[in-house]
Amino acid sequence: MSSSENFKDFVLDQLKLCGNEYAFHARKMFGEYCIYVDNKPIFLICNDVLYIKQFYFLKRILKNNEKDFPFPKAKLWYIIDVENIEILKWVVELFLSSDLTLKDEK
């Protein structure tokens, strides 16, 4: 099953509530979507669910989030509640302020 354009638009609308200082856009990939923030790929939308990779700097704020596989043969990713603007904003801010050149902790 692929993700709907309506859900993608809803996610983008929710992300825009995080602040005007960020630029959000989506690209369709294999029937699913990759969400970019300031031209950095951060989120995946797969089967109308919003995912983010389990980066070490997100463990504290997302420790209680569900995890699932966004696509076959993927590792577990966090599922993000699209309607929780506070969490979305924290995730975006942490991601953009992090140094992703460091290896993820296992």
Backbone as a printed PyTorch tensor [residue, N CA C, xyz], in Angstrom:
tensor([[[ 0.8370, -1.1790,  0.0000],
         [ 0.0000,  0.0000,  0.0000],
         [ 0.8820,  1.2420,  0.0000]],

        [[ 0.5180,  2.2080, -0.7930],
         [ 1.2960,  3.4440, -0.8150],
         [ 0.5800,  4.5340, -0.0210]],

        [[ 1.3120,  5.5920,  0.2640],
         [ 0.7620,  6.6980,  1.0460],
         [-0.0590,  7.6300,  0.1780]],

        [[-1.0510,  8.2400,  0.7860],
         [-1.9320,  9.1360,  0.0410],
         [-1.3610, 10.5500,  0.0020]],

        [[-1.6980, 11.2560, -1.0430],
         [-1.2760, 12.6470, -1.1630],
         [-1.9430, 13.4920, -0.0790]],

        [[-3.1740, 13.1310,  0.2870],
         [-3.8750, 13.8600,  1.3510],
         [-3.1310, 13.7690,  2.6740]],

        [[-2.6250, 12.5800,  3.0110],
         [-1.8850, 12.4360,  4.2620],
         [-0.5800, 13.2170,  4.1950]],

        [[ 0.0990, 13.1580,  3.0630],
         [ 1.3360, 13.9290,  2.8860],
         [ 1.0710, 15.4110,  3.0930]],

        [[-0.0030, 15.9210,  2.5030],
         [-0.3520, 17.3400,  2.6610],
         [-0.6790, 17.6640,  4.1180]],

        [[-1.3710, 16.7510,  4.8020],
         [-1.6790, 16.9450,  6.2190],
         [-0.3980, 17.0280,  7.0430]],

        [[ 0.5480, 16.1310,  6.7840],
         [ 1.8280, 16.1460,  7.5030],
         [ 2.5500, 17.4710,  7.2560]],

        [[ 2.6020, 17.9140,  6.0170],
         [ 3.2620, 19.1860,  5.7160],
         [ 2.5690, 20.3530,  6.4250]],

        [[ 1.2530, 20.3440,  6.4600],
         [ 0.5150, 21.3990,  7.1730],
         [ 0.8440, 21.3810,  8.6650]],

        [[ 0.9170, 20.2030,  9.2480],
         [ 1.2510, 20.0850, 10.6680],
         [ 2.6790, 20.5700, 10.9340]],

        [[ 3.6040, 20.1930, 10.0570],
         [ 4.9920, 20.6190, 10.2340],
         [ 5.1290, 22.1330, 10.1320]],

        [[ 4.3440, 22.7450,  9.2760],
         [ 4.4140, 24.2070,  9.1330],
         [ 4.0030, 24.9140, 10.4180]],

        [[ 3.2630, 24.2410, 11.2740],
         [ 2.9040, 24.8010, 12.5740],
         [ 4.0990, 24.8350, 13.5340]],

        [[ 5.1920, 24.1760, 13.1550],
         [ 6.4030, 24.1750, 13.9860],
         [ 7.1530, 25.4980, 13.9120]],

        [[ 6.8730, 26.2840, 12.9130],
         [ 7.5240, 27.5920, 12.8200],
         [ 7.8140, 27.9780, 11.3890]],

        [[ 7.7640, 29.2660, 11.1470],
         [ 8.0170, 29.7950,  9.8040],
         [ 9.4890, 29.8070,  9.4230]],

        [[10.3600, 29.5450, 10.3880],
         [11.7920, 29.5930, 10.0890],
         [12.2810, 28.3590,  9.3260]],

        [[11.4160, 27.3570,  9.1610],
         [11.7990, 26.1370,  8.4620],
         [11.0970, 26.0350,  7.1160]],

        [[11.7800, 25.4250,  6.1590],
         [11.1870, 25.1610,  4.8390],
         [10.9180, 23.6630,  4.7380]],

        [[ 9.6630, 23.3030,  4.4980],
         [ 9.2490, 21.9040,  4.4110],
         [ 8.7990, 21.5840,  2.9930]],

        [[ 9.2000, 20.4160,  2.4980],
         [ 8.6650, 19.9280,  1.2320],
         [ 8.7810, 18.4040,  1.1940]],

        [[ 8.0910, 17.8010,  0.2520],
         [ 8.0640, 16.3400,  0.1450],
         [ 8.4310, 15.9210, -1.2670]],

        [[ 9.0010, 14.7400, -1.3570],
         [ 9.2840, 14.1240, -2.6560],
         [ 8.7280, 12.7130, -2.6350]],

        [[ 8.0600, 12.3710, -3.7110],
         [ 7.4860, 11.0290, -3.8230],
         [ 8.5880, 10.0500, -4.2290]],

        [[ 8.6030,  8.9190, -3.5350],
         [ 9.6000,  7.8840, -3.8010],
         [ 8.9370,  6.5180, -3.6820]],

        [[ 8.8180,  5.8130, -4.7730],
         [ 8.2890,  4.4480, -4.7720],
         [ 6.9070,  4.3600, -4.1220]],

        [[ 6.0740,  5.3470, -4.3560],
         [ 4.7320,  5.3530, -3.8090],
         [ 4.6400,  5.9020, -2.3980]],

        [[ 5.7650,  6.2050, -1.8100],
         [ 5.8160,  6.7770, -0.4620],
         [ 6.4220,  8.1740, -0.5670]],

        [[ 6.6520,  8.8390,  0.5660],
         [ 7.1800, 10.1990,  0.5420],
         [ 8.3500, 10.3460,  1.5070]],

        [[ 9.2960, 11.1660,  1.1100],
         [10.3640, 11.6160,  1.9910],
         [10.0740, 13.0830,  2.2800]],

        [[10.0960, 13.4560,  3.5620],
         [ 9.8390, 14.8370,  3.9690],
         [11.1740, 15.4980,  4.2840]],

        [[11.3870, 16.6450,  3.6600],
         [12.6180, 17.4150,  3.8310],
         [12.3320, 18.6500,  4.6760]],

        [[13.2690, 18.9500,  5.5680],
         [13.2180, 20.1790,  6.3500],
         [14.5130, 20.9240,  6.0670]],

        [[14.3800, 22.1280,  5.5470],
         [15.5490, 22.9070,  5.1220],
         [16.4570, 22.0730,  4.2120]],

        [[15.8380, 21.3770,  3.2730],
         [16.5120, 20.5410,  2.2740],
         [17.2590, 19.3460,  2.8510]],

        [[16.9350, 18.9500,  4.0790],
         [17.5320, 17.7590,  4.6890],
         [16.4360, 16.7060,  4.8470]],

        [[16.6770, 15.4940,  4.3530],
         [15.6590, 14.4420,  4.5030],
         [15.5700, 14.0120,  5.9680]],

        [[14.3990, 14.1700,  6.5430],
         [14.2450, 13.8450,  7.9640],
         [13.2330, 12.7270,  8.1830]],

        [[12.0750, 12.8450,  7.5520],
         [10.9770, 11.9210,  7.8070],
         [10.6680, 11.0770,  6.5800]],

        [[10.0760,  9.9140,  6.8380],
         [ 9.4790,  9.1010,  5.7830],
         [ 7.9930,  8.9660,  6.0780]],

        [[ 7.2110,  9.0070,  5.0360],
         [ 5.8080,  8.6480,  5.1490],
         [ 5.6430,  7.3480,  4.3730]],

        [[ 5.2670,  6.3080,  5.0930],
         [ 5.0430,  4.9980,  4.4810],
         [ 3.7060,  4.4660,  4.9970]],

        [[ 2.8490,  4.0640,  4.0780],
         [ 1.5260,  3.5540,  4.4410],
         [ 0.7700,  4.5280,  5.3430]],

        [[ 0.8830,  5.8100,  5.0320],
         [ 0.2180,  6.8810,  5.7830],
         [ 0.6110,  6.9070,  7.2580]],

        [[ 1.8570,  6.6170,  7.5320],
         [ 2.4390,  6.7050,  8.8780],
         [ 3.7190,  7.5270,  8.7550]],

        [[ 3.9510,  8.4360,  9.7310],
         [ 5.1530,  9.2670,  9.7270],
         [ 6.2360,  8.5960, 10.5650]],

        [[ 7.4100,  8.4070,  9.9650],
         [ 8.5400,  7.7370, 10.6120],
         [ 9.7580,  8.6560, 10.6600]],

        [[10.6060,  8.4080, 11.6710],
         [11.9370,  9.0010, 11.7070],
         [12.8900,  7.9340, 12.2310]],

        [[14.0860,  7.9380, 11.6760],
         [15.1170,  6.9800, 12.0610],
         [15.4460,  7.1320, 13.5440]],

        [[15.9170,  6.0750, 14.1610],
         [16.2500,  6.0900, 15.5860],
         [17.6260,  6.7170, 15.8170]],

        [[17.7020,  8.0270, 15.6630],
         [18.9480,  8.7270, 15.9430],
         [19.1670,  8.8050, 17.4460]],

        [[20.4280,  8.7440, 17.8690],
         [20.7620,  8.7420, 19.2940],
         [20.2350,  9.9790, 20.0110]],

        [[20.1900, 11.1120, 19.3500],
         [19.7750, 12.3490, 20.0030],
         [18.2550, 12.4500, 20.1520]],

        [[17.5300, 11.4850, 19.6160],
         [16.0700, 11.4720, 19.7560],
         [15.5910, 10.4800, 20.8170]],

        [[16.4990,  9.6800, 21.3460],
         [16.1080,  8.6130, 22.2760],
         [15.3490,  9.1370, 23.4820]],

        [[15.8020, 10.2380, 24.0420],
         [15.1850, 10.7330, 25.2680],
         [13.7430, 11.1810, 25.0430]],

        [[13.4990, 11.9320, 23.9760],
         [12.1440, 12.4600, 23.7920],
         [11.1940, 11.4700, 23.1110]],

        [[11.7450, 10.4590, 22.4430],
         [10.8900,  9.4960, 21.7460],
         [10.9190,  8.1050, 22.3630]],

        [[11.4480,  7.9930, 23.5730],
         [11.6080,  6.6720, 24.1960],
         [10.3000,  5.9090, 24.3540]],

        [[ 9.1800,  6.6210, 24.4590],
         [ 7.8840,  5.9580, 24.6330],
         [ 7.1100,  5.7910, 23.3300]],

        [[ 7.6810,  6.2630, 22.2310],
         [ 7.0020,  6.1330, 20.9360],
         [ 7.0360,  4.6940, 20.4410]],

        [[ 6.0090,  4.3430, 19.7070],
         [ 6.0120,  3.0440, 19.0390],
         [ 7.1020,  3.0310, 17.9800]],

        [[ 7.5310,  1.8280, 17.6190],
         [ 8.4950,  1.6440, 16.5410],
         [ 7.9330,  0.6180, 15.5750]],

        [[ 8.3290,  0.7500, 14.3250],
         [ 7.8730, -0.2000, 13.3180],
         [ 8.8490, -0.1470, 12.1470]],

        [[ 8.6600, -1.0510, 11.2070],
         [ 9.4720, -1.1120, 10.0010],
         [ 8.7500, -0.3410,  8.9000]],

        [[ 9.3280,  0.7580,  8.4010],
         [ 8.6300,  1.5490,  7.3800],
         [ 8.5310,  0.8540,  6.0250]],

        [[ 9.4340, -0.0660,  5.7510],
         [ 9.4250, -0.7940,  4.4840],
         [10.1630, -2.1140,  4.6900]],

        [[ 9.9860, -3.0860,  3.7980],
         [10.6460, -4.3870,  3.9620],
         [12.1650, -4.2550,  4.0730]],

        [[12.7340, -5.0410,  4.9550],
         [14.1730, -5.1130,  5.2090],
         [14.7380, -3.8650,  5.8860]],

        [[13.8710, -2.9480,  6.3400],
         [14.3240, -1.7610,  7.0700],
         [14.5500, -2.1230,  8.5280]],

        [[15.3160, -1.2750,  9.2180],
         [15.4430, -1.3770, 10.6650],
         [14.2160, -0.7130, 11.2800]],

        [[14.0640, -0.8830, 12.5800],
         [12.9680, -0.2250, 13.2850],
         [13.1760,  1.2880, 13.2830]],

        [[12.1060,  2.0190, 13.0180],
         [12.1060,  3.4820, 13.0630],
         [11.0480,  3.9050, 14.0680]],

        [[11.2140,  5.1190, 14.6020],
         [10.1800,  5.6850, 15.4650],
         [ 8.9620,  6.0780, 14.6360]],

        [[ 7.7880,  5.8710, 15.2040],
         [ 6.5470,  6.3900, 14.6280],
         [ 6.2560,  7.7090, 15.3340]],

        [[ 5.9670,  8.7320, 14.5570],
         [ 5.7180, 10.0640, 15.0960],
         [ 4.2270, 10.3780, 15.0140]],

        [[ 3.6780, 10.8740, 16.1080],
         [ 2.2940, 11.3300, 16.1350],
         [ 2.2240, 12.6730, 15.4200]],

        [[ 1.6250, 12.6890, 14.2560],
         [ 1.5840, 13.8760, 13.4030],
         [ 0.8320, 15.0220, 14.0780]],

        [[-0.0770, 14.7070, 14.9520],
         [-0.8860, 15.7470, 15.5820],
         [-0.2330, 16.3510, 16.8190]],

        [[ 0.8900, 15.7920, 17.2590],
         [ 1.6000, 16.3210, 18.4230],
         [ 2.6360, 17.3450, 17.9420]],

        [[ 2.2120, 18.6000, 17.8520],
         [ 3.0670, 19.6610, 17.3080],
         [ 4.3010, 19.8710, 18.1810]],

        [[ 4.1570, 19.7380, 19.4900],
         [ 5.2940, 19.9330, 20.3940],
         [ 6.4120, 18.9260, 20.0890]],

        [[ 6.0480, 17.6640, 19.9480],
         [ 7.0490, 16.6360, 19.6160],
         [ 7.6360, 16.8870, 18.2310]],

        [[ 6.7850, 17.2060, 17.2630],
         [ 7.2920, 17.5020, 15.9110],
         [ 8.3260, 18.6200, 15.9570]],

        [[ 8.0230, 19.6750, 16.6890],
         [ 8.9490, 20.8160, 16.7740],
         [10.2570, 20.3970, 17.4330]],

        [[10.1860, 19.6420, 18.5330],
         [11.4100, 19.1770, 19.1900],
         [12.2470, 18.3220, 18.2520]],

        [[11.6000, 17.4160, 17.5380],
         [12.3220, 16.5300, 16.6180],
         [13.0210, 17.3450, 15.5320]],

        [[12.3080, 18.2940, 14.9390],
         [12.8990, 19.1320, 13.8790],
         [14.0790, 19.9270, 14.4290]],

        [[13.8950, 20.5600, 15.5770],
         [14.9720, 21.3660, 16.1650],
         [16.1840, 20.5160, 16.5220]],

        [[15.9530, 19.3630, 17.1480],
         [17.0700, 18.4820, 17.4990],
         [17.7980, 17.9840, 16.2560]],

        [[17.0360, 17.6020, 15.2500],
         [17.6470, 17.0950, 14.0270],
         [18.5120, 18.1620, 13.3660]],

        [[17.9810, 19.3600, 13.2340],
         [18.7190, 20.4150, 12.5360],
         [19.8970, 20.9340, 13.3410]],

        [[19.8730, 20.7640, 14.6560],
         [20.9960, 21.2340, 15.4750],
         [22.0270, 20.1440, 15.7400]],

        [[21.7500, 18.9190, 15.3130],
         [22.6520, 17.7960, 15.5860],
         [23.7980, 17.7470, 14.5790]],

        [[24.8150, 17.0130, 14.9580],
         [25.9440, 16.7910, 14.0570],
         [25.8120, 15.3710, 13.5250]],

        [[25.1940, 15.2380, 12.3660],
         [24.9440, 13.9030, 11.8160],
         [26.1650, 13.2930, 11.1660]],

        [[27.3020, 13.9670, 11.2590],
         [28.5120, 13.3440, 10.7340],
         [29.0160, 12.2860, 11.7280]],

        [[28.5070, 12.3460, 12.9650],
         [28.8720, 11.3340, 13.9490],
         [28.0850, 10.0690, 13.6890]],

        [[28.6710,  8.9380, 13.9930],
         [27.9850,  7.6610, 13.8260],
         [26.8610,  7.5400, 14.8340]],

        [[25.7450,  6.9430, 14.4320],
         [24.6510,  6.6690, 15.3660],
         [25.1280,  5.6560, 16.3880]],

        [[24.6600,  5.8310, 17.6200],
         [24.9580,  4.8390, 18.6460],
         [24.1400,  3.5940, 18.3510]],

        [[24.6840,  2.4640, 18.5990],
         [23.9920,  1.2010, 18.3530],
         [23.0690,  0.8860, 19.4930]]])
